[in-house]
Amino acid sequence: MPARNKIDTQAAAHLPQPSDKEGGSTRDSILRRALELINTRGLVDFRIDTLATSLGLSPGNITYHFSRKEDICVALWEEYLDEFDKIVCSLTTLLDLKQFYLLNRIGIRLSYQYRGVAAFRNSDIGAMRRDAAAGRVNEEKHIAISRRIMELLDRNGYLNEQATDAIRNGTHTYHYTVLRWGIPWAFQNYAPEEVETKLDYLALLSIHAFYPILSEKGRKEFAEILDKVSSNDLTGSEAV
């Protein structure tokens, strides 16, 4: 994942703070509406003047907080990373394959919630080159998480004892790749209005990486998850 960046607003510090007519901060309102527009149009076609008009503000109200649209993207990316960190904190309660699937399901849905920003930060050459070092740190963090998952699943009898370290390392990479590129892949393969309905399937694809090294117990539970995803019955009625 790319780095966390700091937004410099000192150049506008002498300006009066705009107020939000509907309560809360103008900055938060800007970010919420910007996310909606970026998710719909992408960052390339996202414009500050369009954002300002949609909020009933002047462009100056926007640039007081964010001098460029890229700074808005950075702020939203920070939010995404913070939310991702909260998901990671739940790993200590991981007990079985179903919980692992649900963890991936939350992660995929978070990526969809920030889809416009995540697609840009994960695919723009300039952003990836600028953040290469921090990106490697974040990838190493993901690998560490994946190894922790391996330990917990192995401890509870879900992994095949014959799986070598090389195979397990390849599984880490496969799992990470599906999680990182799942949403862009979905937009290439489905109509935009269909992608949200495919999120549970994308989460299933991410744990499919583990299938070759699952024990008989693990494959049985994987089949149960597959049945629930296929029948749209994750909660006993309909998938949330």
PDB file of N, CA and C in Angstrom, residues 18 26 30 56-66:
ATOM      1  N   PRO A  18     -14.028  28.638   7.099  1.00  0.00           N
ATOM      2  CA  PRO A  18     -15.401  28.562   6.634  1.00  0.00           C
ATOM      3  C   PRO A  18     -16.242  27.716   7.581  1.00  0.00           C
ATOM      4  N   THR A  26     -16.635  21.902   7.756  1.00  0.00           N
ATOM      5  CA  THR A  26     -16.648  22.006   6.304  1.00  0.00           C
ATOM      6  C   THR A  26     -15.685  20.990   5.698  1.00  0.00           C
ATOM      7  N   ILE A  30     -16.561  18.306   2.841  1.00  0.00           N
ATOM      8  CA  ILE A  30     -15.808  18.258   1.585  1.00  0.00           C
ATOM      9  C   ILE A  30     -15.345  16.835   1.294  1.00  0.00           C
ATOM     10  N   GLY A  56     -22.534  23.836  -2.647  1.00  0.00           N
ATOM     11  CA  GLY A  56     -22.995  25.208  -2.457  1.00  0.00           C
ATOM     12  C   GLY A  56     -21.926  26.102  -1.864  1.00  0.00           C
ATOM     13  N   LEU A  57     -20.672  25.804  -2.164  1.00  0.00           N
ATOM     14  CA  LEU A  57     -19.538  26.579  -1.660  1.00  0.00           C
ATOM     15  C   LEU A  57     -18.797  27.226  -2.825  1.00  0.00           C
ATOM     16  N   SER A  58     -17.931  28.157  -2.514  1.00  0.00           N
ATOM     17  CA  SER A  58     -17.050  28.717  -3.532  1.00  0.00           C
ATOM     18  C   SER A  58     -15.802  27.848  -3.624  1.00  0.00           C
ATOM     19  N   PRO A  59     -15.111  27.842  -4.756  1.00  0.00           N
ATOM     20  CA  PRO A  59     -13.851  27.088  -4.852  1.00  0.00           C
ATOM     21  C   PRO A  59     -12.856  27.480  -3.766  1.00  0.00           C
ATOM     22  N   GLY A  60     -12.898  28.752  -3.307  1.00  0.00           N
ATOM     23  CA  GLY A  60     -11.999  29.183  -2.243  1.00  0.00           C
ATOM     24  C   GLY A  60     -12.246  28.462  -0.933  1.00  0.00           C
ATOM     25  N   ASN A  61     -13.522  28.109  -0.664  1.00  0.00           N
ATOM     26  CA  ASN A  61     -13.820  27.329   0.538  1.00  0.00           C
ATOM     27  C   ASN A  61     -13.144  25.968   0.497  1.00  0.00           C
ATOM     28  N   ILE A  62     -13.042  25.405  -0.709  1.00  0.00           N
ATOM     29  CA  ILE A  62     -12.392  24.097  -0.868  1.00  0.00           C
ATOM     30  C   ILE A  62     -10.883  24.233  -0.717  1.00  0.00           C
ATOM     31  N   THR A  63     -10.303  25.217  -1.423  1.00  0.00           N
ATOM     32  CA  THR A  63      -8.843  25.339  -1.419  1.00  0.00           C
ATOM     33  C   THR A  63      -8.301  25.862  -0.094  1.00  0.00           C
ATOM     34  N   TYR A  64      -9.169  26.403   0.765  1.00  0.00           N
ATOM     35  CA  TYR A  64      -8.730  26.736   2.126  1.00  0.00           C
ATOM     36  C   TYR A  64      -8.228  25.476   2.824  1.00  0.00           C
ATOM     37  N   HIS A  65      -8.934  24.367   2.609  1.00  0.00           N
ATOM     38  CA  HIS A  65      -8.589  23.094   3.250  1.00  0.00           C
ATOM     39  C   HIS A  65      -7.645  22.251   2.393  1.00  0.00           C
ATOM     40  N   PHE A  66      -7.850  22.260   1.074  1.00  0.00           N
ATOM     41  CA  PHE A  66      -7.081  21.406   0.175  1.00  0.00           C
ATOM     42  C   PHE A  66      -6.710  22.222  -1.065  1.00  0.00           C
TER      43      PHE A  66
END
